[in-house]
XYZ file of C-alpha atoms in Angstrom:
132
model
C 167.799 -89.706 148.112
C 165.349 -91.413 150.510
C 161.459 -91.324 150.392
C 161.673 -88.587 153.683
C 164.078 -86.624 151.659
C 161.826 -86.141 148.707
C 158.892 -85.370 150.962
C 160.979 -83.032 152.777
C 162.156 -81.261 149.675
C 158.573 -81.274 148.415
C 157.405 -79.630 151.708
C 160.057 -76.715 151.191
C 158.973 -76.138 147.585
C 155.340 -75.924 148.800
C 156.434 -73.380 151.630
C 158.378 -71.476 148.986
C 155.243 -71.331 146.471
C 153.068 -70.346 149.433
C 155.254 -67.597 150.424
C 155.688 -66.073 147.043
C 151.803 -66.000 146.537
C 151.432 -64.597 149.781
C 148.817 -67.412 151.026
C 148.469 -67.047 154.383
C 146.528 -70.040 155.100
C 148.581 -72.188 153.070
C 151.532 -71.323 154.851
C 150.275 -71.423 158.188
C 148.918 -75.308 157.578
C 152.427 -76.087 157.096
C 153.259 -75.321 160.882
C 152.256 -77.469 163.678
C 149.950 -75.724 166.120
C 152.775 -75.682 168.686
C 155.325 -74.142 166.554
C 158.269 -72.027 167.941
C 160.604 -69.743 166.172
C 163.462 -68.236 167.824
C 164.742 -65.411 165.391
C 167.802 -63.280 166.236
C 166.921 -60.211 168.135
C 163.082 -61.009 168.494
C 161.099 -62.551 171.408
C 160.451 -66.237 170.728
C 157.384 -66.893 168.354
C 155.153 -69.518 170.010
C 152.068 -71.185 168.527
C 151.033 -71.378 164.719
C 148.261 -68.696 165.813
C 150.799 -66.173 166.728
C 152.541 -66.514 163.628
C 149.222 -65.067 161.689
C 149.653 -61.543 162.299
C 153.427 -61.476 161.605
C 152.782 -63.145 158.253
C 149.998 -61.154 157.381
C 151.823 -58.013 158.151
C 155.086 -59.251 156.124
C 152.885 -60.139 153.002
C 151.036 -57.094 153.148
C 154.135 -55.001 152.962
C 156.522 -57.248 150.740
C 156.617 -59.350 147.781
C 158.590 -62.137 149.209
C 160.985 -64.623 147.157
C 162.224 -67.152 149.592
C 164.904 -69.814 149.128
C 166.594 -72.481 151.131
C 170.018 -73.819 151.028
C 170.208 -77.061 152.472
C 173.816 -77.822 154.055
C 172.607 -81.036 156.370
C 169.488 -83.311 157.048
C 168.982 -85.570 159.822
C 166.038 -87.898 159.719
C 165.127 -90.121 162.510
C 161.424 -91.613 162.204
C 159.014 -88.748 162.315
C 161.623 -86.083 163.070
C 163.800 -84.423 160.844
C 166.608 -81.610 161.302
C 167.494 -79.330 158.440
C 170.716 -76.958 158.811
C 171.246 -74.566 156.101
C 170.514 -71.027 154.694
C 167.340 -68.997 154.231
C 167.790 -66.593 151.602
C 164.855 -63.963 150.914
C 164.690 -61.000 148.629
C 161.830 -58.626 149.857
C 160.552 -56.064 147.488
C 158.539 -53.464 149.049
C 155.030 -53.412 147.820
C 155.158 -49.340 148.399
C 158.269 -49.085 146.008
C 161.840 -48.894 146.645
C 164.722 -51.251 146.141
C 164.719 -54.551 146.949
C 166.659 -56.261 149.890
C 168.087 -59.506 149.849
C 168.541 -61.347 153.451
C 170.479 -64.259 154.064
C 170.231 -66.049 157.644
C 171.522 -69.184 159.123
C 168.614 -71.272 159.784
C 167.989 -74.801 161.835
C 164.412 -76.305 161.218
C 163.035 -79.199 162.972
C 160.052 -81.098 160.902
C 157.669 -83.570 162.086
C 155.737 -85.938 160.201
C 151.922 -85.053 160.836
C 149.686 -87.696 162.567
C 147.173 -87.050 159.935
C 146.319 -89.577 157.478
C 148.333 -87.877 154.681
C 151.568 -87.861 156.961
C 152.967 -84.845 155.838
C 156.090 -83.263 156.997
C 155.149 -79.893 158.987
C 157.484 -77.252 160.404
C 157.637 -77.727 164.281
C 160.491 -75.682 165.444
C 162.999 -72.891 163.824
C 165.843 -70.931 164.602
C 167.701 -68.418 162.492
C 170.194 -65.868 162.951
C 171.814 -63.315 160.471
C 174.603 -65.116 158.458
C 177.631 -63.165 156.916
C 176.956 -60.742 153.799
C 177.759 -62.126 150.487
């Protein structure tokens, strides 16, 4: 495992923990300011600020338990691409059965120019996958 692999794996773990806690500010801090997400059936989400109301609504409605299953990673300099599966369990705060969602994802990460050089999510694309 390379240093970049370890750092990116740590970023994914930190992301999952922030989502589990419903920590909106911590999650958004892991996105570059010009973050773009293409999710199946939805208009593109453009910009970290545009993600705030979407995440806030999800955190208010659900307890989220995210996971990421890596299938492939390509790293070149300050850019990395991860291809795999996003697996999320959503538990409605108002009660009712939990739902597990599995979708294909392609993530582009960019090393931050800040002194800590952390990896941040720059682009994302998802589409529903087959049901298990």
